[in-house]
Tab-separated table of C-alpha atoms and ligand atoms in Angstrom:
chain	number	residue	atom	x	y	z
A	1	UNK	CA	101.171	-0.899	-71.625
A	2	UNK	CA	100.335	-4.632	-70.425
A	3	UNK	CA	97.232	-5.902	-72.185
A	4	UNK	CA	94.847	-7.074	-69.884
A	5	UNK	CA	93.449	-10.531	-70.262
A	6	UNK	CA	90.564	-10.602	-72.832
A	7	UNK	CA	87.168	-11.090	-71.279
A	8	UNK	CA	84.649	-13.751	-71.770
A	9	UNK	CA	82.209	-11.920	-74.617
A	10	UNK	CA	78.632	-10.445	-72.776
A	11	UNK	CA	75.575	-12.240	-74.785
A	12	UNK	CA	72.101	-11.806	-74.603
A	13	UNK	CA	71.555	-14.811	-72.280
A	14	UNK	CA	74.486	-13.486	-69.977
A	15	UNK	CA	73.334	-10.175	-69.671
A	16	UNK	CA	70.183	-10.855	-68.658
A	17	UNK	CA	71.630	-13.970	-66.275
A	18	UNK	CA	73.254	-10.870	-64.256
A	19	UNK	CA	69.740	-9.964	-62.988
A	20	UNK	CA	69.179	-13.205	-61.269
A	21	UNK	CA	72.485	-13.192	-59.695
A	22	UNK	CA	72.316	-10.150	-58.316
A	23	UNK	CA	74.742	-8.748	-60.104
A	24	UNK	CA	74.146	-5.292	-60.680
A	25	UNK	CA	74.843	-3.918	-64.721
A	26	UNK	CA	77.216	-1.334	-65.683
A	27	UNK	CA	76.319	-0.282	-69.295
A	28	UNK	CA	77.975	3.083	-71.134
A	29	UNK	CA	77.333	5.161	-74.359
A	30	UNK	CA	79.851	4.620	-76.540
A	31	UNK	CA	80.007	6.395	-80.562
A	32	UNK	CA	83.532	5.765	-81.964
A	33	UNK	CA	85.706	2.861	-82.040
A	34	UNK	CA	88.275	3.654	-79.580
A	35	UNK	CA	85.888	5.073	-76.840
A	36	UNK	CA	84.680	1.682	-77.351
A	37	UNK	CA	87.995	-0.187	-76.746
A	38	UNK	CA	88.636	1.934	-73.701
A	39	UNK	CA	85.132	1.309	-72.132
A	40	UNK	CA	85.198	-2.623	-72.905
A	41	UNK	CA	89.209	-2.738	-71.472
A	42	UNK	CA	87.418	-0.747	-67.823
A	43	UNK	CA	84.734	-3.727	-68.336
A	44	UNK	CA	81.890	-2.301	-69.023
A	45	UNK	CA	78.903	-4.654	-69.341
A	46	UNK	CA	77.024	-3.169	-72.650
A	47	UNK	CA	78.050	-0.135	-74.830
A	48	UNK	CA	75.038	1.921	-75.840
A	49	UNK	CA	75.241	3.466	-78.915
A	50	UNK	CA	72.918	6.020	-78.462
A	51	UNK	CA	71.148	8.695	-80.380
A	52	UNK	CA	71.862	11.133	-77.420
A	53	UNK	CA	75.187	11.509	-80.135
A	54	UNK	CA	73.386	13.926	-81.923
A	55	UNK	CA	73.535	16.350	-78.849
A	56	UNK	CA	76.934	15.396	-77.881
A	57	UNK	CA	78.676	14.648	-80.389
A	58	UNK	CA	76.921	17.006	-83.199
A	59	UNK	CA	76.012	19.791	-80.898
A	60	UNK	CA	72.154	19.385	-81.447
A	61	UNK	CA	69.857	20.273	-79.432
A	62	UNK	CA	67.384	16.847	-79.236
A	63	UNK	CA	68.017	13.650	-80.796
A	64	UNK	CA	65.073	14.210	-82.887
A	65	UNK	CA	67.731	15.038	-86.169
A	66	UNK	CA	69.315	11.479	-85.462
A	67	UNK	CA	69.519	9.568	-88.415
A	68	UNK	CA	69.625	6.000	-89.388
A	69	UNK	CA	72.878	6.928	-91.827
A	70	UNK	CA	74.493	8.597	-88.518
A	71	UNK	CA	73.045	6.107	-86.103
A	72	UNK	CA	74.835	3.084	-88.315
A	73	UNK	CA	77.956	4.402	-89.323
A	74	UNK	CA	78.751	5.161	-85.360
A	75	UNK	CA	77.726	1.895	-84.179
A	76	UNK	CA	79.626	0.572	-86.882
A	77	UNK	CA	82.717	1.860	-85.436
A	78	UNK	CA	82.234	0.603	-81.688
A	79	UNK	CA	81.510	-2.571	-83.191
A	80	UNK	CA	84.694	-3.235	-85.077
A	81	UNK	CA	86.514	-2.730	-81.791
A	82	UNK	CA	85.234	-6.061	-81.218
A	83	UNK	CA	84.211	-5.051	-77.377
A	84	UNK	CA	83.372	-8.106	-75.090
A	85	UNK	CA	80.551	-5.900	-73.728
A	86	UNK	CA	77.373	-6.115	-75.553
A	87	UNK	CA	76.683	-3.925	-78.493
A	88	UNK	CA	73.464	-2.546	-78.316
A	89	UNK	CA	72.434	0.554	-81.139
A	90	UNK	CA	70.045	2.507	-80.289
A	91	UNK	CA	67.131	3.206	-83.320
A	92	UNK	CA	66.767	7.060	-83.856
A	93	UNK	CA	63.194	9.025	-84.429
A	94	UNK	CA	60.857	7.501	-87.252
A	95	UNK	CA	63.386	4.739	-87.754
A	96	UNK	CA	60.662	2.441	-86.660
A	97	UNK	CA	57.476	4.679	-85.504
A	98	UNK	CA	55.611	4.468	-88.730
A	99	UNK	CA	54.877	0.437	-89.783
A	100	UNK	CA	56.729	-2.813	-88.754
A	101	UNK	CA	57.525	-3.265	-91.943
A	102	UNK	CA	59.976	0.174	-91.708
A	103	UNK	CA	60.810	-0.850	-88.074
A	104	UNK	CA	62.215	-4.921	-89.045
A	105	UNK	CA	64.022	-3.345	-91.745
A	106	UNK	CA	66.043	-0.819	-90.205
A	107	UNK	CA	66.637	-2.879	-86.856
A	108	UNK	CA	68.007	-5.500	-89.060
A	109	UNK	CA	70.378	-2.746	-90.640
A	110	UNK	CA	71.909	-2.438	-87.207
A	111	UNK	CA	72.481	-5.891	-86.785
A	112	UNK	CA	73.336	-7.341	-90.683
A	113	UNK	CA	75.403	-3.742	-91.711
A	114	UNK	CA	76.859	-2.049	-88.653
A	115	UNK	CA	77.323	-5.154	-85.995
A	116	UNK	CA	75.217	-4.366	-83.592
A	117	UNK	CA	73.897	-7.309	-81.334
A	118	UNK	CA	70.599	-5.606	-80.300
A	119	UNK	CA	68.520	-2.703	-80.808
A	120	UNK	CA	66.998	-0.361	-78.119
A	121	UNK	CA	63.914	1.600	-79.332
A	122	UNK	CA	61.397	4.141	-77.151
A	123	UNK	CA	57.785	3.706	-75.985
A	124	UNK	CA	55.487	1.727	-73.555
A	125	UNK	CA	52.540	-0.223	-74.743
A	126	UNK	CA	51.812	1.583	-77.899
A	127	UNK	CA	55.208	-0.019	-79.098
A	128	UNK	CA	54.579	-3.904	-77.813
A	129	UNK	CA	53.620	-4.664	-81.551
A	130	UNK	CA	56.887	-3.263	-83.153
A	131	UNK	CA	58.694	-4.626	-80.103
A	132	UNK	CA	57.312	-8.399	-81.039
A	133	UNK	CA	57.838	-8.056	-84.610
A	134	UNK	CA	61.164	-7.238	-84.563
A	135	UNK	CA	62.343	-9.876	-81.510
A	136	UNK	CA	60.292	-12.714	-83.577
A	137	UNK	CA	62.743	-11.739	-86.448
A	138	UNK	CA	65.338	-12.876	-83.865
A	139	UNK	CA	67.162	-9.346	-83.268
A	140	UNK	CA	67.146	-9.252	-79.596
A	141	UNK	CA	65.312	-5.775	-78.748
A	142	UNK	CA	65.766	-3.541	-75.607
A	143	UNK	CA	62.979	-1.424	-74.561
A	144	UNK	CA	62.802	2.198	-72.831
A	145	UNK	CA	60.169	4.167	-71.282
A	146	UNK	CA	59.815	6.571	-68.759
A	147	UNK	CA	60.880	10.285	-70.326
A	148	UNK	CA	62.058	8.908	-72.911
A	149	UNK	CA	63.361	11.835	-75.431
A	150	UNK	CA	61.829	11.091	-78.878
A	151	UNK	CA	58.700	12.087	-77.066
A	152	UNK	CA	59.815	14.892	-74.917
A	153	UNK	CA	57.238	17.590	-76.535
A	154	UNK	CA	54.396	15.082	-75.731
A	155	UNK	CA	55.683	14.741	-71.799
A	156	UNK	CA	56.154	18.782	-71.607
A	157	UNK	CA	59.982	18.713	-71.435
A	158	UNK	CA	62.536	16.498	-69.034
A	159	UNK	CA	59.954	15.199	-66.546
A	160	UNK	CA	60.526	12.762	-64.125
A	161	UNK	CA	57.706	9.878	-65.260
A	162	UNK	CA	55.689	7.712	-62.196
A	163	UNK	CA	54.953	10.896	-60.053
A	164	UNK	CA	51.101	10.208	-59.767
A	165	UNK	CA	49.170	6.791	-59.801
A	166	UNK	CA	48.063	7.134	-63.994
A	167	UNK	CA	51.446	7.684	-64.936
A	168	UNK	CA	53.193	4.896	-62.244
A	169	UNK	CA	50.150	2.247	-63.365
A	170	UNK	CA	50.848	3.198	-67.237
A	171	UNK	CA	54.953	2.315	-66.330
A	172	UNK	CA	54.124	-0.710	-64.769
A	173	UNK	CA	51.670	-2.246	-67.198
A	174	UNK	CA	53.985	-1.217	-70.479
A	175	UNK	CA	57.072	-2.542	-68.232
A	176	UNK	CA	55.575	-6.080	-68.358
A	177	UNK	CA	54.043	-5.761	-71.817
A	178	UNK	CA	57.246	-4.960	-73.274
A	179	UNK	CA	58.621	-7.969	-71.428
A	180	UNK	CA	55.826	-10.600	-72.543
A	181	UNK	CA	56.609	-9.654	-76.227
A	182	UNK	CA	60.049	-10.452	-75.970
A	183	UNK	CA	61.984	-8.026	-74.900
A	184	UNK	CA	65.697	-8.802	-73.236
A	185	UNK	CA	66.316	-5.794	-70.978
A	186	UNK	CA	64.254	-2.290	-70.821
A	187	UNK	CA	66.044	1.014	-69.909
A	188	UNK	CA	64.259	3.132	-67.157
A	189	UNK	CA	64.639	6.754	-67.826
A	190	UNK	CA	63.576	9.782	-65.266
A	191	UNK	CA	61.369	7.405	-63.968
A	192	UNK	CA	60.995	8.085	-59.657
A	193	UNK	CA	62.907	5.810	-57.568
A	194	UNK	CA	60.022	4.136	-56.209
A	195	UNK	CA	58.066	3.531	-59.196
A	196	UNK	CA	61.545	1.890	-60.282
A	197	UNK	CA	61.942	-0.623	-57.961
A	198	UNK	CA	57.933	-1.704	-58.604
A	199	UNK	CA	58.727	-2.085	-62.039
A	200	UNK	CA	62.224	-4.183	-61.096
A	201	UNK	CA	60.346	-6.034	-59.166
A	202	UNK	CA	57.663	-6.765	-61.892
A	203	UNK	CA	59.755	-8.378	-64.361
A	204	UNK	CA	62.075	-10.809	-64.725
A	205	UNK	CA	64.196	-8.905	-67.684
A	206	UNK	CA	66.755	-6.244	-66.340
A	207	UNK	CA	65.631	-2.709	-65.649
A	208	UNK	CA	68.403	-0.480	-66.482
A	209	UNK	CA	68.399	2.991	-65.060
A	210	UNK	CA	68.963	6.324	-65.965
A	211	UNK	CA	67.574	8.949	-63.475
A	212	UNK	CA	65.557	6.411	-61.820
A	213	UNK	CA	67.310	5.790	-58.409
A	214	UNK	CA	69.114	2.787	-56.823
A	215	UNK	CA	66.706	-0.240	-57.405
A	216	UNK	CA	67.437	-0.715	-60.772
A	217	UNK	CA	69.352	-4.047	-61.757
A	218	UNK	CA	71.983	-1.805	-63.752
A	219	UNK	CA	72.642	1.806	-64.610
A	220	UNK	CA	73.434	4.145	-67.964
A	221	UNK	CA	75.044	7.080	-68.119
A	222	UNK	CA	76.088	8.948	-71.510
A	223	UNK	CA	80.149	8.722	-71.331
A	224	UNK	CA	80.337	12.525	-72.631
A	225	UNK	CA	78.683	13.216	-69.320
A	226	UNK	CA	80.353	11.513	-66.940
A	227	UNK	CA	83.693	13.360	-68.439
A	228	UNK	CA	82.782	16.639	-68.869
A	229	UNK	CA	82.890	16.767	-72.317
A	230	UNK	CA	79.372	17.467	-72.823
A	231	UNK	CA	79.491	20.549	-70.824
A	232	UNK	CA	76.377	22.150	-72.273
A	233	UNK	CA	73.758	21.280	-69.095
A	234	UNK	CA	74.640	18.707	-66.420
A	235	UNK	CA	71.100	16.655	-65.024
A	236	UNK	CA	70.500	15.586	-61.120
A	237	UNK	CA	71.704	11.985	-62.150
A	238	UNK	CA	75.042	12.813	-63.436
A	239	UNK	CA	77.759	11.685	-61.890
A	240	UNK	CA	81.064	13.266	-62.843
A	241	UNK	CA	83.831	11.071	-62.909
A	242	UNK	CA	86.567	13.099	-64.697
A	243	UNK	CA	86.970	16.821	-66.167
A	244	UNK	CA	88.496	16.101	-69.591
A	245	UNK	CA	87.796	19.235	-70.821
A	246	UNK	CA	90.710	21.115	-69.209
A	247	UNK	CA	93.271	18.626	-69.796
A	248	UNK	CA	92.104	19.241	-73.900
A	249	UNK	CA	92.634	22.589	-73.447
A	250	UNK	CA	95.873	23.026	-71.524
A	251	UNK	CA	97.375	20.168	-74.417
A	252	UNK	CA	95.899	22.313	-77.094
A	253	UNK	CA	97.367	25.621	-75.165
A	254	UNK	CA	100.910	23.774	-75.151
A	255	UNK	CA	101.139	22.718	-78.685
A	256	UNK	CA	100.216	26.473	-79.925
A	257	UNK	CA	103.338	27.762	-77.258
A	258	UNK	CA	105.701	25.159	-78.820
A	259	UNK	CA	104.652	26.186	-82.382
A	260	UNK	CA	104.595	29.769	-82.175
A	261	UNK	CA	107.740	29.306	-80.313
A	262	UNK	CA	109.692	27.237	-82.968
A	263	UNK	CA	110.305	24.510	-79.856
A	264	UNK	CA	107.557	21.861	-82.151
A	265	UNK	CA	108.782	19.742	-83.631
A	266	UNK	CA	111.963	18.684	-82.859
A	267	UNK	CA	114.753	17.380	-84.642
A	268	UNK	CA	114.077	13.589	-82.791
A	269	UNK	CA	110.039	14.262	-83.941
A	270	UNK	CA	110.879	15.339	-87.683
A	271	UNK	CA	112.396	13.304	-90.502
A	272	UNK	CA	116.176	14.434	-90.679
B	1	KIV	O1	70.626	7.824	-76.399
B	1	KIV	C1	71.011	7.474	-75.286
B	1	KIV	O2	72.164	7.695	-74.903
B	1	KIV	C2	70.070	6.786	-74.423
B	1	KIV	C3	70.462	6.538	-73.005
B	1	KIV	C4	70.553	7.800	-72.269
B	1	KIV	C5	69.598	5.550	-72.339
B	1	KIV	O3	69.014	6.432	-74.854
């Protein structure tokens, strides 16, 4: 295979720069070094190493059993594939919820042990403090609200967030706040398609969606979704681009017929 041409590396400033132009923002999840190399060689604009690997990758059923030990050892891995896109790890539950003292030291571990280039951690305006503390430390930080999952039990499951005026004015108003303490991007998550576009339109950081229609200056999607291989429950927002699952399985299915049959290996694949 040709190599493509290496492309110019995705930093903070240029990733936000996209917004402004007008260019819209692919970003991915990404957990293991060569998903990593694949995604960056497509040109994907950001990998997301999200905690949404406990439920793909580890079969959970919530990223609430995320931890920081799982959380740095996979974004570890997509960072040695040295990926032009940006590197963003994403902080699991009570990584940084209980003092800013627990929440600077553990989004530091992202960036000083496992190579990420920013964090992403959940919550509106009852995170702006730990969202300042840890972007005045100089570790760019990307924000998320909407549904966001490490406080599903609090929204009453999966909801779609900005339905009614409290919820769309509580959006808006942690949207900017998160921007004015120094945020570089903000993901948008089950948030309604209207209420998204306010809130693009609100701040001049990127607004990256995920279940939250069109408007949005970018989009995420988990990559286990968008090839089947996270086959468990498929949301509204999913967009399948490829069924891996069967190709797995009729490779798998080969291999046992050429084993059982004695036609694996040959003499051209063993060491006569
Ligand atoms: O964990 C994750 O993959 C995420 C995205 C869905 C935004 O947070």
């Amino acid at each position: 295979m040709t190599e493509k041409p290496r492309r110019k590396k995705v930093a903070i400033t240029g990733f936000v720069e996209k917004k402004h132009k007008g260019e819209k923002i692919a970003v991915l999840t990404a957990y293991d070094f060569f998903t990593a190399r694949f995604l960056d060689r497509a040109g994907i604009d950001a990998l997301l190493v999200g905690d949404s690997v406990g439920m793909v990758l580890y079969g959970e059923k919530s990223t609430y059993p995320v931890t920081m030990e799982m959380m740095l050892a996979h974004t570890s891995a997509v960072a040695k594939a040295e990926p032009a896109a940006l590197v963003i790890g994403d902080m699991p539950y009570m990584s940084y919820q209980p003092s800013l003292k627990t929440a600077v030291k553990n989004a530091a571990k992202f960036i000083s042990e496992a190579g990420a280039e920013a964090v992403k951690l959940e919550g509106g305006i009852e995170m702006v403090a730990t969202i300042r503390r840890v972007a005045d430390c100089g570790i760019p930080v990307m924000g998320h609200i909407g549904m966001t999952p490490q406080s599903i039990h609090r929204f009453g499951g999966a909801k779609v967030q900005g339905r009614n005026e409290k919820s769309r004015q509580y959006l808006i108003e942690s949207a900017q706040a998160i921007e004015e303490a120094g945020a570089f991007a903000m993901v948008l998550e089950l948030v309604q398609a209207d209420c998204a576009r306010e809130i693009t339109a609100a701040v001049k950081i990127p607004t990256i969606g995920i279940g939250a229609g069109k408007d949005c200056d970018g989009q995420v999607l988990v990559i286990n979704d968008i090839t089947g291989m996270y086959d468990i429950f498929q949301p509204k927002f999913v967009r399948r681009y490829a069924e891996l699952p069967p190709l797995i399985e009729k490779a798998a299915e080969e291999f046992i017929r050429d084993v059982k049959s004695g036609n694996y290996p040959s003499d051209d694949e063993s060491f006569v």
